[in-house]
């Protein structure tokens, strides 16, 4: 009779199973990208939001903060900072602008990035747009 | 367990049974979360179930059971060295599988016409994930059955390990439906 | 060493260890910044230290993976490496790219680095773990292609084993999924979804193939168990890893704007993700128990068993702890994630590279099979120091995370992030202490290379 546990069967299960689940994953991803427009409100992505994302990346904000829970855990969540700051872009801009160059003695400090008015407006628009994404009610509360 | 020389009491390959166990665990977890969610939203799940066709589900059940019967028959014929008849039995099993595909597509079409999709509500999220996931297993299983059936026709083929493994896989797919069907369509 | 050209792995491993030291130093800096907020501010802000910490990890693990492949592939293929010269050239290119990138991080503000490296032309920077300049990413792709060509040609002219095939598949997958790092759409949500195609499909996908093949290779060599048995286990383990891991990507899609069905898919499939790691633990212990010979390199066997256990604990158990959507709703983006990340990376990937180094380095340094008993003793001390330290780091971060969730995410009057961070400081101090212990362990590890003595010999 045949061997009870063969290498060729194990190999076929590896190839077949991986391919099968990868295709399922690709299919689901395609479905997801089709449903996304209703959840991310991409119609609201204007030039300022695009600029804001670039500013966000060029200053490596993700190195301290989380955005929708992803990033570093050193500084507060920013996915909902727009609502936490009372739906105010001005408050966000004011906070970023007013960071002291040499930090706050003894405390975790955010660097002074010397952003231009346009860049500040961009980052605020970007965070406003992010706060409007449908994230299945995450975070649990306003504190992020 | 690691010793390969002892004959395993399982038909087919241990590797296949590891896969079957994993697949059954996935389905079991899905059924469990389904049950929990149904407890939380009984009304929503009840209303969702009203949109389904128990008769279509029954036809599928019969088709899958018949397919399993012919797969088992084919394995027996194969063991009796009746390769050609085993092949015919296997092709019959495949055609019952095609009945499943046809009825299931018709069912999906009905729901699409009502504009019911994956994100309609949590009942239909479960419905589509469970049934499409099962459907994909059937398609994979049918592919394997076709492979065996065509090999059987080339007479010289003698791989009881592969034959039994694939048959076991098919029975697993069938078994999952036997739980899935009453859970989704019948139990209120 | 069966083939001369296997020795090209040596510089790769040395670079890996040196960069590992750098990674841990910056880890200690960050740990201190968690409790003394203005430490080194504004010279090295936290985000820079973190970038150096994580990118050094990635670079040195890639050095380790490539070195492992250069050592393993010729031996498996029973032929010399296609081009040792190419391997050495790529080593210097990769080292230069890596070191220059790190210097860039430290020397100028990140925005300046982004500007001078042309991030405006093709923006790919500023995303977690993919912070390196676009030009560095291109460099990584070129090095990866050259490397794949080299080991591919080697396998083609020699024996093809399951281990070498899986190693190559893992390395090809690593290169292919890295290409998604060049996709950076203006839509943050799309960006996030495909960012995980690099990060998740690396660490819970193709990297596991590399890990599996290294572990299988070292187990064959040290236990003498039949290749046939080891290879079919390997296939089953990686089959389960990919079957559960690919759809397991869904556990990252719960709260980033993707449709809600991912909560179901992600929870179910990632609940199964501990299984391959558990199988790996069973596999490693079974093979060692069934060993047909006593290999003199006890340290390598210890690392191999250690990696199987710690990968199961870190990736399997600590991953499962917070992977179910209702739990993850509260734990997402807290110190719980950090706890899991630390133990999983150490257990699965740091330890597998150290396993390979431990096994192969003695031979590349001209010994028959193993270092001296004294050297191995020091190495085993370093194993325990680092591993126990990592267990403590994980436990303290878990404690911090639980408190953080309790204070910041639950109850009627949740507290502000910064306030909560102040209140859980004690855990960060303890974590930093455990970090110092880890560093001592790492220094002990380095010291073990310089312990002389009579070589331990084969018996039986």
PDB file of N, CA, C and O in Angstrom, chain B residues 28-91:
ATOM      1  N   UNK B  28     -15.492  25.795  11.319  1.00  0.00           N
ATOM      2  CA  UNK B  28     -16.074  25.741  12.664  1.00  0.00           C
ATOM      3  C   UNK B  28     -16.054  27.123  13.311  1.00  0.00           C
ATOM      4  O   UNK B  28     -17.034  27.558  13.918  1.00  0.00           O
ATOM      5  N   UNK B  29     -14.940  27.831  13.150  1.00  0.00           N
ATOM      6  CA  UNK B  29     -14.840  29.181  13.717  1.00  0.00           C
ATOM      7  C   UNK B  29     -15.855  30.114  13.063  1.00  0.00           C
ATOM      8  O   UNK B  29     -16.481  30.938  13.725  1.00  0.00           O
ATOM      9  N   UNK B  30     -16.020  29.958  11.746  1.00  0.00           N
ATOM     10  CA  UNK B  30     -17.004  30.797  11.051  1.00  0.00           C
ATOM     11  C   UNK B  30     -18.418  30.491  11.557  1.00  0.00           C
ATOM     12  O   UNK B  30     -19.212  31.403  11.808  1.00  0.00           O
ATOM     13  N   UNK B  31     -18.725  29.204  11.730  1.00  0.00           N
ATOM     14  CA  UNK B  31     -20.060  28.824  12.220  1.00  0.00           C
ATOM     15  C   UNK B  31     -20.282  29.373  13.631  1.00  0.00           C
ATOM     16  O   UNK B  31     -21.361  29.847  13.974  1.00  0.00           O
ATOM     17  N   UNK B  32     -19.217  29.294  14.418  1.00  0.00           N
ATOM     18  CA  UNK B  32     -19.322  29.770  15.796  1.00  0.00           C
ATOM     19  C   UNK B  32     -19.613  31.270  15.837  1.00  0.00           C
ATOM     20  O   UNK B  32     -20.516  31.725  16.555  1.00  0.00           O
ATOM     21  N   UNK B  33     -18.863  32.033  15.056  1.00  0.00           N
ATOM     22  CA  UNK B  33     -19.103  33.486  15.048  1.00  0.00           C
ATOM     23  C   UNK B  33     -20.483  33.784  14.466  1.00  0.00           C
ATOM     24  O   UNK B  33     -21.151  34.723  14.900  1.00  0.00           O
ATOM     25  N   UNK B  34     -20.908  32.958  13.494  1.00  0.00           N
ATOM     26  CA  UNK B  34     -22.264  33.121  12.952  1.00  0.00           C
ATOM     27  C   UNK B  34     -23.283  32.954  14.075  1.00  0.00           C
ATOM     28  O   UNK B  34     -24.191  33.781  14.247  1.00  0.00           O
ATOM     29  N   UNK B  35     -23.122  31.880  14.850  1.00  0.00           N
ATOM     30  CA  UNK B  35     -24.079  31.593  15.928  1.00  0.00           C
ATOM     31  C   UNK B  35     -24.106  32.737  16.939  1.00  0.00           C
ATOM     32  O   UNK B  35     -25.175  33.180  17.367  1.00  0.00           O
ATOM     33  N   UNK B  36     -22.933  33.243  17.298  1.00  0.00           N
ATOM     34  CA  UNK B  36     -22.869  34.336  18.274  1.00  0.00           C
ATOM     35  C   UNK B  36     -23.591  35.565  17.724  1.00  0.00           C
ATOM     36  O   UNK B  36     -24.405  36.193  18.406  1.00  0.00           O
ATOM     37  N   UNK B  37     -23.301  35.897  16.468  1.00  0.00           N
ATOM     38  CA  UNK B  37     -23.930  37.077  15.878  1.00  0.00           C
ATOM     39  C   UNK B  37     -25.439  36.926  15.739  1.00  0.00           C
ATOM     40  O   UNK B  37     -26.188  37.885  15.839  1.00  0.00           O
ATOM     41  N   UNK B  38     -25.875  35.675  15.493  1.00  0.00           N
ATOM     42  CA  UNK B  38     -27.313  35.439  15.369  1.00  0.00           C
ATOM     43  C   UNK B  38     -28.007  35.654  16.707  1.00  0.00           C
ATOM     44  O   UNK B  38     -29.127  36.179  16.773  1.00  0.00           O
ATOM     45  N   UNK B  39     -27.308  35.272  17.771  1.00  0.00           N
ATOM     46  CA  UNK B  39     -27.860  35.512  19.107  1.00  0.00           C
ATOM     47  C   UNK B  39     -28.022  37.013  19.372  1.00  0.00           C
ATOM     48  O   UNK B  39     -28.971  37.436  20.015  1.00  0.00           O
ATOM     49  N   UNK B  40     -27.055  37.793  18.828  1.00  0.00           N
ATOM     50  CA  UNK B  40     -27.081  39.238  19.094  1.00  0.00           C
ATOM     51  C   UNK B  40     -28.160  39.934  18.255  1.00  0.00           C
ATOM     52  O   UNK B  40     -28.845  40.826  18.732  1.00  0.00           O
ATOM     53  N   UNK B  41     -28.288  39.514  16.990  1.00  0.00           N
ATOM     54  CA  UNK B  41     -29.289  40.150  16.114  1.00  0.00           C
ATOM     55  C   UNK B  41     -30.282  39.119  15.578  1.00  0.00           C
ATOM     56  O   UNK B  41     -30.262  38.821  14.376  1.00  0.00           O
ATOM     57  N   UNK B  42     -31.140  38.538  16.418  1.00  0.00           N
ATOM     58  CA  UNK B  42     -32.023  37.470  15.928  1.00  0.00           C
ATOM     59  C   UNK B  42     -32.941  37.946  14.798  1.00  0.00           C
ATOM     60  O   UNK B  42     -33.133  37.235  13.811  1.00  0.00           O
ATOM     61  N   UNK B  43     -33.457  39.152  14.931  1.00  0.00           N
ATOM     62  CA  UNK B  43     -34.433  39.635  13.949  1.00  0.00           C
ATOM     63  C   UNK B  43     -33.797  39.800  12.568  1.00  0.00           C
ATOM     64  O   UNK B  43     -34.324  39.348  11.562  1.00  0.00           O
ATOM     65  N   UNK B  44     -32.650  40.458  12.589  1.00  0.00           N
ATOM     66  CA  UNK B  44     -31.948  40.718  11.336  1.00  0.00           C
ATOM     67  C   UNK B  44     -31.610  39.413  10.625  1.00  0.00           C
ATOM     68  O   UNK B  44     -31.798  39.282   9.409  1.00  0.00           O
ATOM     69  N   UNK B  45     -31.173  38.424  11.380  1.00  0.00           N
ATOM     70  CA  UNK B  45     -30.823  37.145  10.768  1.00  0.00           C
ATOM     71  C   UNK B  45     -32.073  36.435  10.267  1.00  0.00           C
ATOM     72  O   UNK B  45     -32.062  35.824   9.201  1.00  0.00           O
ATOM     73  N   UNK B  46     -33.162  36.551  11.031  1.00  0.00           N
ATOM     74  CA  UNK B  46     -34.411  35.913  10.599  1.00  0.00           C
ATOM     75  C   UNK B  46     -34.875  36.517   9.269  1.00  0.00           C
ATOM     76  O   UNK B  46     -35.205  35.809   8.320  1.00  0.00           O
ATOM     77  N   UNK B  47     -34.867  37.846   9.207  1.00  0.00           N
ATOM     78  CA  UNK B  47     -35.299  38.512   7.980  1.00  0.00           C
ATOM     79  C   UNK B  47     -34.414  38.142   6.794  1.00  0.00           C
ATOM     80  O   UNK B  47     -34.897  37.951   5.682  1.00  0.00           O
ATOM     81  N   UNK B  48     -33.122  38.061   7.056  1.00  0.00           N
ATOM     82  CA  UNK B  48     -32.208  37.674   5.992  1.00  0.00           C
ATOM     83  C   UNK B  48     -32.532  36.290   5.472  1.00  0.00           C
ATOM     84  O   UNK B  48     -32.590  36.055   4.258  1.00  0.00           O
ATOM     85  N   UNK B  49     -32.774  35.380   6.408  1.00  0.00           N
ATOM     86  CA  UNK B  49     -33.047  33.991   6.014  1.00  0.00           C
ATOM     87  C   UNK B  49     -34.291  33.894   5.124  1.00  0.00           C
ATOM     88  O   UNK B  49     -34.385  33.019   4.279  1.00  0.00           O
ATOM     89  N   UNK B  50     -35.255  34.830   5.353  1.00  0.00           N
ATOM     90  CA  UNK B  50     -36.486  34.790   4.555  1.00  0.00           C
ATOM     91  C   UNK B  50     -36.200  35.021   3.070  1.00  0.00           C
ATOM     92  O   UNK B  50     -36.982  34.629   2.214  1.00  0.00           O
ATOM     93  N   UNK B  51     -35.066  35.681   2.787  1.00  0.00           N
ATOM     94  CA  UNK B  51     -34.738  35.991   1.392  1.00  0.00           C
ATOM     95  C   UNK B  51     -34.141  34.785   0.664  1.00  0.00           C
ATOM     96  O   UNK B  51     -33.952  34.827  -0.540  1.00  0.00           O
ATOM     97  N   UNK B  52     -33.787  33.738   1.413  1.00  0.00           N
ATOM     98  CA  UNK B  52     -33.111  32.608   0.793  1.00  0.00           C
ATOM     99  C   UNK B  52     -34.115  31.578   0.293  1.00  0.00           C
ATOM    100  O   UNK B  52     -35.274  31.562   0.708  1.00  0.00           O
ATOM    101  N   UNK B  53     -33.662  30.711  -0.603  1.00  0.00           N
ATOM    102  CA  UNK B  53     -34.523  29.684  -1.188  1.00  0.00           C
ATOM    103  C   UNK B  53     -34.187  28.331  -0.597  1.00  0.00           C
ATOM    104  O   UNK B  53     -33.221  27.715  -1.027  1.00  0.00           O
ATOM    105  N   UNK B  54     -34.993  27.860   0.360  1.00  0.00           N
ATOM    106  CA  UNK B  54     -34.658  26.556   0.946  1.00  0.00           C
ATOM    107  C   UNK B  54     -34.708  25.436  -0.089  1.00  0.00           C
ATOM    108  O   UNK B  54     -33.973  24.450   0.028  1.00  0.00           O
ATOM    109  N   UNK B  55     -35.541  25.612  -1.119  1.00  0.00           N
ATOM    110  CA  UNK B  55     -35.635  24.542  -2.130  1.00  0.00           C
ATOM    111  C   UNK B  55     -34.338  24.462  -2.933  1.00  0.00           C
ATOM    112  O   UNK B  55     -33.795  23.374  -3.163  1.00  0.00           O
ATOM    113  N   UNK B  56     -33.816  25.639  -3.308  1.00  0.00           N
ATOM    114  CA  UNK B  56     -32.524  25.641  -4.001  1.00  0.00           C
ATOM    115  C   UNK B  56     -31.469  24.989  -3.122  1.00  0.00           C
ATOM    116  O   UNK B  56     -30.667  24.166  -3.582  1.00  0.00           O
ATOM    117  N   UNK B  57     -31.503  25.336  -1.843  1.00  0.00           N
ATOM    118  CA  UNK B  57     -30.551  24.745  -0.906  1.00  0.00           C
ATOM    119  C   UNK B  57     -30.702  23.232  -0.849  1.00  0.00           C
ATOM    120  O   UNK B  57     -29.703  22.503  -0.786  1.00  0.00           O
ATOM    121  N   UNK B  58     -31.947  22.760  -0.878  1.00  0.00           N
ATOM    122  CA  UNK B  58     -32.177  21.310  -0.823  1.00  0.00           C
ATOM    123  C   UNK B  58     -31.642  20.622  -2.064  1.00  0.00           C
ATOM    124  O   UNK B  58     -31.048  19.546  -1.984  1.00  0.00           O
ATOM    125  N   UNK B  59     -31.877  21.256  -3.234  1.00  0.00           N
ATOM    126  CA  UNK B  59     -31.359  20.659  -4.475  1.00  0.00           C
ATOM    127  C   UNK B  59     -29.839  20.521  -4.387  1.00  0.00           C
ATOM    128  O   UNK B  59     -29.269  19.475  -4.722  1.00  0.00           O
ATOM    129  N   UNK B  60     -29.214  21.586  -3.878  1.00  0.00           N
ATOM    130  CA  UNK B  60     -27.757  21.549  -3.744  1.00  0.00           C
ATOM    131  C   UNK B  60     -27.337  20.413  -2.813  1.00  0.00           C
ATOM    132  O   UNK B  60     -26.391  19.665  -3.095  1.00  0.00           O
ATOM    133  N   UNK B  61     -28.065  20.271  -1.704  1.00  0.00           N
ATOM    134  CA  UNK B  61     -27.736  19.219  -0.747  1.00  0.00           C
ATOM    135  C   UNK B  61     -27.788  17.852  -1.418  1.00  0.00           C
ATOM    136  O   UNK B  61     -26.873  17.034  -1.273  1.00  0.00           O
ATOM    137  N   UNK B  62     -28.870  17.636  -2.157  1.00  0.00           N
ATOM    138  CA  UNK B  62     -29.009  16.344  -2.844  1.00  0.00           C
ATOM    139  C   UNK B  62     -27.896  16.150  -3.867  1.00  0.00           C
ATOM    140  O   UNK B  62     -27.282  15.078  -3.959  1.00  0.00           O
ATOM    141  N   UNK B  63     -27.603  17.215  -4.602  1.00  0.00           N
ATOM    142  CA  UNK B  63     -26.547  17.121  -5.620  1.00  0.00           C
ATOM    143  C   UNK B  63     -25.213  16.762  -4.973  1.00  0.00           C
ATOM    144  O   UNK B  63     -24.493  15.885  -5.455  1.00  0.00           O
ATOM    145  N   UNK B  64     -24.901  17.423  -3.854  1.00  0.00           N
ATOM    146  CA  UNK B  64     -23.610  17.178  -3.221  1.00  0.00           C
ATOM    147  C   UNK B  64     -23.547  15.777  -2.622  1.00  0.00           C
ATOM    148  O   UNK B  64     -22.523  15.094  -2.715  1.00  0.00           O
ATOM    149  N   UNK B  65     -24.665  15.337  -2.010  1.00  0.00           N
ATOM    150  CA  UNK B  65     -24.680  13.982  -1.449  1.00  0.00           C
ATOM    151  C   UNK B  65     -24.498  12.955  -2.551  1.00  0.00           C
ATOM    152  O   UNK B  65     -23.757  11.977  -2.397  1.00  0.00           O
ATOM    153  N   UNK B  66     -25.167  13.194  -3.691  1.00  0.00           N
ATOM    154  CA  UNK B  66     -25.023  12.262  -4.813  1.00  0.00           C
ATOM    155  C   UNK B  66     -23.580  12.256  -5.299  1.00  0.00           C
ATOM    156  O   UNK B  66     -23.011  11.191  -5.579  1.00  0.00           O
ATOM    157  N   UNK B  67     -23.019  13.433  -5.394  1.00  0.00           N
ATOM    158  CA  UNK B  67     -21.626  13.518  -5.848  1.00  0.00           C
ATOM    159  C   UNK B  67     -20.725  12.717  -4.914  1.00  0.00           C
ATOM    160  O   UNK B  67     -19.886  11.937  -5.364  1.00  0.00           O
ATOM    161  N   UNK B  68     -20.944  12.880  -3.611  1.00  0.00           N
ATOM    162  CA  UNK B  68     -20.129  12.143  -2.650  1.00  0.00           C
ATOM    163  C   UNK B  68     -20.305  10.634  -2.819  1.00  0.00           C
ATOM    164  O   UNK B  68     -19.350   9.868  -2.734  1.00  0.00           O
ATOM    165  N   UNK B  69     -21.565  10.219  -3.058  1.00  0.00           N
ATOM    166  CA  UNK B  69     -21.834   8.799  -3.271  1.00  0.00           C
ATOM    167  C   UNK B  69     -21.019   8.281  -4.451  1.00  0.00           C
ATOM    168  O   UNK B  69     -20.358   7.241  -4.357  1.00  0.00           O
ATOM    169  N   UNK B  70     -21.036   9.030  -5.545  1.00  0.00           N
ATOM    170  CA  UNK B  70     -20.320   8.555  -6.731  1.00  0.00           C
ATOM    171  C   UNK B  70     -18.808   8.608  -6.548  1.00  0.00           C
ATOM    172  O   UNK B  70     -18.086   7.785  -7.109  1.00  0.00           O
ATOM    173  N   UNK B  71     -18.337   9.555  -5.766  1.00  0.00           N
ATOM    174  CA  UNK B  71     -16.905   9.585  -5.478  1.00  0.00           C
ATOM    175  C   UNK B  71     -16.524   8.321  -4.702  1.00  0.00           C
ATOM    176  O   UNK B  71     -15.545   7.632  -5.026  1.00  0.00           O
ATOM    177  N   UNK B  72     -17.336   7.986  -3.693  1.00  0.00           N
ATOM    178  CA  UNK B  72     -17.062   6.789  -2.886  1.00  0.00           C
ATOM    179  C   UNK B  72     -17.123   5.539  -3.761  1.00  0.00           C
ATOM    180  O   UNK B  72     -16.274   4.640  -3.663  1.00  0.00           O
ATOM    181  N   UNK B  73     -18.136   5.510  -4.629  1.00  0.00           N
ATOM    182  CA  UNK B  73     -18.283   4.378  -5.552  1.00  0.00           C
ATOM    183  C   UNK B  73     -17.040   4.240  -6.422  1.00  0.00           C
ATOM    184  O   UNK B  73     -16.505   3.144  -6.629  1.00  0.00           O
ATOM    185  N   UNK B  74     -16.593   5.401  -6.901  1.00  0.00           N
ATOM    186  CA  UNK B  74     -15.421   5.409  -7.772  1.00  0.00           C
ATOM    187  C   UNK B  74     -14.198   4.850  -7.054  1.00  0.00           C
ATOM    188  O   UNK B  74     -13.443   4.064  -7.627  1.00  0.00           O
ATOM    189  N   UNK B  75     -14.034   5.232  -5.789  1.00  0.00           N
ATOM    190  CA  UNK B  75     -12.886   4.726  -5.028  1.00  0.00           C
ATOM    191  C   UNK B  75     -12.971   3.208  -4.900  1.00  0.00           C
ATOM    192  O   UNK B  75     -11.980   2.485  -5.078  1.00  0.00           O
ATOM    193  N   UNK B  76     -14.187   2.708  -4.639  1.00  0.00           N
ATOM    194  CA  UNK B  76     -14.363   1.263  -4.515  1.00  0.00           C
ATOM    195  C   UNK B  76     -14.059   0.544  -5.819  1.00  0.00           C
ATOM    196  O   UNK B  76     -13.371  -0.479  -5.836  1.00  0.00           O
ATOM    197  N   UNK B  77     -14.587   1.076  -6.909  1.00  0.00           N
ATOM    198  CA  UNK B  77     -14.340   0.466  -8.224  1.00  0.00           C
ATOM    199  C   UNK B  77     -12.851   0.470  -8.544  1.00  0.00           C
ATOM    200  O   UNK B  77     -12.302  -0.479  -9.077  1.00  0.00           O
ATOM    201  N   UNK B  78     -12.215   1.568  -8.169  1.00  0.00           N
ATOM    202  CA  UNK B  78     -10.778   1.715  -8.412  1.00  0.00           C
ATOM    203  C   UNK B  78     -10.011   0.637  -7.651  1.00  0.00           C
ATOM    204  O   UNK B  78      -9.069   0.024  -8.172  1.00  0.00           O
ATOM    205  N   UNK B  79     -10.448   0.367  -6.413  1.00  0.00           N
ATOM    206  CA  UNK B  79      -9.763  -0.649  -5.612  1.00  0.00           C
ATOM    207  C   UNK B  79      -9.949  -2.044  -6.197  1.00  0.00           C
ATOM    208  O   UNK B  79      -9.119  -2.917  -5.992  1.00  0.00           O
ATOM    209  N   UNK B  80     -11.084  -2.202  -6.901  1.00  0.00           N
ATOM    210  CA  UNK B  80     -11.318  -3.496  -7.561  1.00  0.00           C
ATOM    211  C   UNK B  80     -10.690  -3.541  -8.947  1.00  0.00           C
ATOM    212  O   UNK B  80     -11.051  -4.372  -9.778  1.00  0.00           O
ATOM    213  N   UNK B  81      -9.794  -2.588  -9.217  1.00  0.00           N
ATOM    214  CA  UNK B  81      -9.066  -2.519 -10.495  1.00  0.00           C
ATOM    215  C   UNK B  81      -9.981  -2.215 -11.678  1.00  0.00           C
ATOM    216  O   UNK B  81      -9.635  -2.491 -12.816  1.00  0.00           O
ATOM    217  N   UNK B  82     -11.198  -1.699 -11.411  1.00  0.00           N
ATOM    218  CA  UNK B  82     -12.092  -1.376 -12.531  1.00  0.00           C
ATOM    219  C   UNK B  82     -11.948   0.106 -12.853  1.00  0.00           C
ATOM    220  O   UNK B  82     -12.836   0.911 -12.554  1.00  0.00           O
ATOM    221  N   UNK B  83     -10.825   0.441 -13.462  1.00  0.00           N
ATOM    222  CA  UNK B  83     -10.477   1.839 -13.670  1.00  0.00           C
ATOM    223  C   UNK B  83     -11.495   2.576 -14.529  1.00  0.00           C
ATOM    224  O   UNK B  83     -11.880   3.697 -14.239  1.00  0.00           O
ATOM    225  N   UNK B  84     -11.928   1.906 -15.603  1.00  0.00           N
ATOM    226  CA  UNK B  84     -12.816   2.591 -16.537  1.00  0.00           C
ATOM    227  C   UNK B  84     -14.144   2.935 -15.856  1.00  0.00           C
ATOM    228  O   UNK B  84     -14.612   4.063 -15.940  1.00  0.00           O
ATOM    229  N   UNK B  85     -14.694   1.956 -15.160  1.00  0.00           N
ATOM    230  CA  UNK B  85     -15.965   2.220 -14.473  1.00  0.00           C
ATOM    231  C   UNK B  85     -15.772   3.247 -13.355  1.00  0.00           C
ATOM    232  O   UNK B  85     -16.635   4.083 -13.105  1.00  0.00           O
ATOM    233  N   UNK B  86     -14.619   3.202 -12.716  1.00  0.00           N
ATOM    234  CA  UNK B  86     -14.312   4.204 -11.690  1.00  0.00           C
ATOM    235  C   UNK B  86     -14.307   5.596 -12.308  1.00  0.00           C
ATOM    236  O   UNK B  86     -14.808   6.563 -11.718  1.00  0.00           O
ATOM    237  N   UNK B  87     -13.762   5.683 -13.509  1.00  0.00           N
ATOM    238  CA  UNK B  87     -13.726   6.980 -14.193  1.00  0.00           C
ATOM    239  C   UNK B  87     -15.139   7.477 -14.464  1.00  0.00           C
ATOM    240  O   UNK B  87     -15.453   8.649 -14.225  1.00  0.00           O
ATOM    241  N   UNK B  88     -15.996   6.580 -14.934  1.00  0.00           N
ATOM    242  CA  UNK B  88     -17.380   6.990 -15.217  1.00  0.00           C
ATOM    243  C   UNK B  88     -18.066   7.483 -13.942  1.00  0.00           C
ATOM    244  O   UNK B  88     -18.757   8.499 -13.943  1.00  0.00           O
ATOM    245  N   UNK B  89     -17.869   6.753 -12.868  1.00  0.00           N
ATOM    246  CA  UNK B  89     -18.469   7.169 -11.589  1.00  0.00           C
ATOM    247  C   UNK B  89     -17.962   8.563 -11.203  1.00  0.00           C
ATOM    248  O   UNK B  89     -18.725   9.416 -10.751  1.00  0.00           O
ATOM    249  N   UNK B  90     -16.671   8.774 -11.435  1.00  0.00           N
ATOM    250  CA  UNK B  90     -16.087  10.064 -11.077  1.00  0.00           C
ATOM    251  C   UNK B  90     -16.674  11.183 -11.927  1.00  0.00           C
ATOM    252  O   UNK B  90     -16.987  12.267 -11.419  1.00  0.00           O
ATOM    253  N   UNK B  91     -16.851  10.914 -13.211  1.00  0.00           N
ATOM    254  CA  UNK B  91     -17.448  11.958 -14.071  1.00  0.00           C
ATOM    255  C   UNK B  91     -18.888  12.244 -13.642  1.00  0.00           C
ATOM    256  O   UNK B  91     -19.347  13.385 -13.696  1.00  0.00           O
TER     257      UNK B  91
END
